[in-house]
PDB file of C-alpha atoms in Angstrom:
ATOM      1  CA  MET J  27      -4.443   0.958  -3.742  1.00 86.00           C
ATOM      2  CA  PRO J  28      -4.304   3.736  -1.148  1.00 94.00           C
ATOM      3  CA  ILE J  29      -0.958   4.751   0.111  1.00 97.00           C
ATOM      4  CA  LEU J  30      -0.076   5.768   3.724  1.00 97.00           C
ATOM      5  CA  THR J  31       3.462   7.884   3.847  1.00 98.00           C
ATOM      6  CA  VAL J  32       5.355   7.900   6.579  1.00 98.00           C
ATOM      7  CA  HIS J  33       7.997  10.694   6.712  1.00 98.00           C
ATOM      8  CA  LEU J  34      10.548  10.222   9.691  1.00 98.00           C
ATOM      9  CA  GLU J  35      11.945  13.068  10.823  1.00 98.00           C
ATOM     10  CA  LYS J  36      13.968  12.683  13.923  1.00 98.00           C
ATOM     11  CA  ILE J  37      14.323  11.036  17.369  1.00 97.00           C
ATOM     12  CA  THR J  38      15.408  13.227  20.314  1.00 95.00           C
ATOM     13  CA  ASN J  39      17.228  12.407  23.694  1.00 92.00           C
ATOM     14  CA  LEU J  40      18.167   8.782  22.635  1.00 89.00           C
ATOM     15  CA  ALA J  41      19.690   7.151  25.891  1.00 80.00           C
ATOM     16  CA  ASP J  42      22.832   5.569  25.156  1.00 71.00           C
ATOM     17  CA  GLU J  43      23.129   1.944  25.636  1.00 61.00           C
ATOM     18  CA  ASP J  44      25.987   0.947  23.935  1.00 51.00           C
ATOM     19  CA  HIS J  45      28.987   0.509  26.888  1.00 53.00           C
ATOM     20  CA  ILE J  46      31.399   0.857  24.329  1.00 57.00           C
ATOM     21  CA  GLY J  47      30.908   3.459  21.863  1.00 62.00           C
ATOM     22  CA  LYS J  48      27.587   5.555  21.227  1.00 76.00           C
ATOM     23  CA  SER J  49      24.308   4.114  19.580  1.00 85.00           C
ATOM     24  CA  ASP J  50      23.943   3.994  15.859  1.00 91.00           C
ATOM     25  CA  PRO J  51      20.528   3.896  15.685  1.00 95.00           C
ATOM     26  CA  TYR J  52      17.889   3.101  12.910  1.00 97.00           C
ATOM     27  CA  VAL J  53      14.062   2.807  12.862  1.00 98.00           C
ATOM     28  CA  LYS J  54      11.938  -0.357  11.608  1.00 97.00           C
ATOM     29  CA  PHE J  55       8.276   0.322  10.768  1.00 98.00           C
ATOM     30  CA  GLU J  56       6.022  -2.610  11.246  1.00 96.00           C
ATOM     31  CA  LEU J  57       2.203  -1.963   9.639  1.00 96.00           C
ATOM     32  CA  GLU J  58      -0.109  -4.598  10.749  1.00 94.00           C
ATOM     33  CA  GLN J  59      -4.189  -4.970  10.701  1.00 93.00           C
ATOM     34  CA  ASP J  60      -5.426  -6.021  14.237  1.00 82.00           C
ATOM     35  CA  ASN J  61      -8.125  -8.254  13.730  1.00 81.00           C
ATOM     36  CA  ALA J  62      -9.870 -10.052  16.503  1.00 74.00           C
ATOM     37  CA  PHE J  63      -8.387 -13.227  15.263  1.00 79.00           C
ATOM     38  CA  PHE J  64      -5.795 -13.146  13.030  1.00 82.00           C
ATOM     39  CA  ASP J  65      -3.578  -9.938  12.209  1.00 84.00           C
ATOM     40  CA  LYS J  66      -2.748  -9.048   8.772  1.00 89.00           C
ATOM     41  CA  ASP J  67       0.926  -8.045   8.146  1.00 93.00           C
ATOM     42  CA  PHE J  68       1.656  -5.011   5.476  1.00 94.00           C
ATOM     43  CA  GLY J  69       5.211  -5.263   5.422  1.00 94.00           C
ATOM     44  CA  GLU J  70       8.317  -3.814   7.368  1.00 96.00           C
ATOM     45  CA  MET J  71      10.432  -1.203   6.582  1.00 98.00           C
ATOM     46  CA  LYS J  72      14.103   0.421   7.710  1.00 98.00           C
ATOM     47  CA  SER J  73      15.642   3.505   7.778  1.00 98.00           C
ATOM     48  CA  THR J  74      19.376   4.331   7.627  1.00 97.00           C
ATOM     49  CA  LYS J  75      21.681   3.818  10.152  1.00 96.00           C
ATOM     50  CA  LYS J  76      23.054   6.785  11.965  1.00 95.00           C
ATOM     51  CA  LYS J  77      26.246   6.444  13.454  1.00 92.00           C
ATOM     52  CA  ASN J  78      27.251   7.557  17.237  1.00 90.00           C
ATOM     53  CA  GLU J  79      24.078   9.962  17.257  1.00 91.00           C
ATOM     54  CA  GLN J  80      22.011  10.357  20.263  1.00 91.00           C
ATOM     55  CA  ASN J  81      19.503  13.019  18.340  1.00 95.00           C
ATOM     56  CA  PRO J  82      19.434  11.229  14.759  1.00 96.00           C
ATOM     57  CA  VAL J  83      17.626  13.158  11.821  1.00 98.00           C
ATOM     58  CA  TYR J  84      16.633  11.250   8.963  1.00 98.00           C
ATOM     59  CA  GLY J  85      14.027  12.991   6.498  1.00 98.00           C
ATOM     60  CA  GLU J  86      13.252   9.566   5.027  1.00 98.00           C
ATOM     61  CA  ASP J  87       9.869   8.508   3.420  1.00 98.00           C
ATOM     62  CA  PHE J  88       8.098   5.290   3.566  1.00 98.00           C
ATOM     63  CA  ASN J  89       5.196   4.088   2.003  1.00 98.00           C
ATOM     64  CA  PHE J  90       2.968   1.072   2.682  1.00 97.00           C
ATOM     65  CA  ASN J  91       0.206  -0.149   0.269  1.00 95.00           C
ATOM     66  CA  ILE J  92      -2.885  -0.517   2.435  1.00 94.00           C
ATOM     67  CA  PRO J  93      -6.729  -1.221   1.537  1.00 92.00           C
ATOM     68  CA  THR J  94      -7.829   0.919   4.516  1.00 93.00           C
ATOM     69  CA  LEU J  95      -7.048   2.402   7.954  1.00 94.00           C
ATOM     70  CA  ASN J  96      -9.460   0.410   9.747  1.00 93.00           C
ATOM     71  CA  ASN J  97      -7.792  -1.356  12.613  1.00 93.00           C
ATOM     72  CA  MET J  98      -4.231  -0.372  11.152  1.00 95.00           C
ATOM     73  CA  GLU J  99      -1.557   0.326  13.508  1.00 95.00           C
ATOM     74  CA  LEU J 100       2.189   1.149  12.969  1.00 97.00           C
ATOM     75  CA  LYS J 101       4.589  -0.067  15.430  1.00 96.00           C
ATOM     76  CA  VAL J 102       7.680   1.855  15.571  1.00 98.00           C
ATOM     77  CA  LYS J 103      10.781   0.252  16.773  1.00 97.00           C
ATOM     78  CA  VAL J 104      13.965   2.304  17.393  1.00 96.00           C
ATOM     79  CA  MET J 105      16.977  -0.177  17.075  1.00 94.00           C
ATOM     80  CA  ASP J 106      20.731   0.271  17.873  1.00 92.00           C
ATOM     81  CA  ASP J 107      22.876  -1.387  15.369  1.00 89.00           C
ATOM     82  CA  ASP J 108      25.371  -3.596  16.914  1.00 81.00           C
ATOM     83  CA  VAL J 109      27.844  -6.056  16.339  1.00 79.00           C
ATOM     84  CA  GLY J 110      25.853  -8.689  17.863  1.00 82.00           C
ATOM     85  CA  PRO J 111      21.833  -8.731  17.903  1.00 88.00           C
ATOM     86  CA  ASP J 112      20.634  -5.299  17.482  1.00 89.00           C
ATOM     87  CA  GLU J 113      18.887  -3.778  20.574  1.00 88.00           C
ATOM     88  CA  GLU J 114      15.988  -1.975  21.035  1.00 91.00           C
ATOM     89  CA  LEU J 115      16.268   1.590  22.503  1.00 91.00           C
ATOM     90  CA  GLY J 116      12.924   2.151  22.342  1.00 92.00           C
ATOM     91  CA  SER J 117       9.151   1.843  20.739  1.00 96.00           C
ATOM     92  CA  CYS J 118       5.301   2.969  20.033  1.00 97.00           C
ATOM     93  CA  LYS J 119       2.401   1.843  18.434  1.00 96.00           C
ATOM     94  CA  ILE J 120       0.314   4.018  16.336  1.00 97.00           C
ATOM     95  CA  LYS J 121      -3.595   3.229  15.659  1.00 96.00           C
ATOM     96  CA  LEU J 122      -4.028   4.980  12.577  1.00 96.00           C
ATOM     97  CA  GLU J 123      -7.994   4.932  12.565  1.00 94.00           C
ATOM     98  CA  LYS J 124      -7.709   7.357  15.589  1.00 94.00           C
ATOM     99  CA  LEU J 125      -5.537   9.767  13.414  1.00 96.00           C
ATOM    100  CA  ASP J 126      -7.761  12.179  10.872  1.00 91.00           C
ATOM    101  CA  LEU J 127      -5.251  11.166   8.089  1.00 96.00           C
ATOM    102  CA  GLY J 128      -5.753  12.557   4.585  1.00 95.00           C
ATOM    103  CA  PRO J 129      -3.610  13.822   1.822  1.00 97.00           C
ATOM    104  CA  GLU J 130      -1.971  16.586   3.749  1.00 97.00           C
ATOM    105  CA  PRO J 131       0.714  15.401   6.003  1.00 97.00           C
ATOM    106  CA  ILE J 132      -0.008  15.726   9.882  1.00 97.00           C
ATOM    107  CA  ASP J 133       2.685  15.655  12.237  1.00 98.00           C
ATOM    108  CA  VAL J 134       2.880  13.047  15.192  1.00 98.00           C
ATOM    109  CA  LYS J 135       5.370  12.631  17.797  1.00 98.00           C
ATOM    110  CA  ARG J 136       5.540  10.039  20.495  1.00 97.00           C
ATOM    111  CA  LYS J 137       6.937   8.806  23.443  1.00 95.00           C
ATOM    112  CA  VAL J 138       9.516   5.973  22.497  1.00 95.00           C
ATOM    113  CA  ASP J 139      11.304   5.644  25.467  1.00 88.00           C
ATOM    114  CA  ASN J 140      11.015   6.628  29.231  1.00 78.00           C
ATOM    115  CA  ASN J 141      14.338   7.803  30.466  1.00 76.00           C
ATOM    116  CA  ILE J 142      15.093   7.782  34.445  1.00 78.00           C
ATOM    117  CA  PHE J 143      17.905  10.256  34.250  1.00 77.00           C
ATOM    118  CA  SER J 144      17.463  12.241  31.280  1.00 78.00           C
ATOM    119  CA  PRO J 145      14.178  13.724  29.261  1.00 87.00           C
ATOM    120  CA  ASP J 146      12.443  10.900  27.706  1.00 91.00           C
ATOM    121  CA  ALA J 147      13.051   9.815  23.850  1.00 93.00           C
ATOM    122  CA  TYR J 148      10.277  11.226  21.254  1.00 96.00           C
ATOM    123  CA  VAL J 149      10.124  10.308  17.729  1.00 98.00           C
ATOM    124  CA  PHE J 150       8.910  12.652  15.147  1.00 98.00           C
ATOM    125  CA  LEU J 151       6.904  11.598  12.087  1.00 98.00           C
ATOM    126  CA  LYS J 152       4.586  13.308   9.490  1.00 98.00           C
ATOM    127  CA  LEU J 153       1.740  10.892   8.315  1.00 98.00           C
ATOM    128  CA  SER J 154      -0.639  10.993   5.471  1.00 98.00           C
ATOM    129  CA  TYR J 155      -2.604   8.589   3.418  1.00 97.00           C
ATOM    130  CA  THR J 156      -3.699   8.827   0.157  1.00 96.00           C
ATOM    131  CA  GLU J 157      -6.859   7.098  -1.904  1.00 89.00           C
TER     132      GLU J 157
END
């Protein structure tokens, strides 16, 4: 089965949402096929947590087995590891069929948070698709 590889490089300019201390961000990837009536789930993966970091660097790879790129959507959620429920710091959706994916990784930069008083937050990924 073909493999989508997601390389999580880094995130820049995360807003500090914690009132005590700094945010402890991690990234949650969800992959689904966006169909007209029934979406099909292809899994969820999480990065490591980076303690007290507003510009975390990850260098982590995630592999998803998927049958096709048609209607595939990668949801990227940047979360803050909290004592209580984890808080979402930002997110974006990437429609994979609109990218010209192949075995060579391509750079993908997406805005995950609109910051009002500071620069916007971005996630930096490298995506590849091997059949």
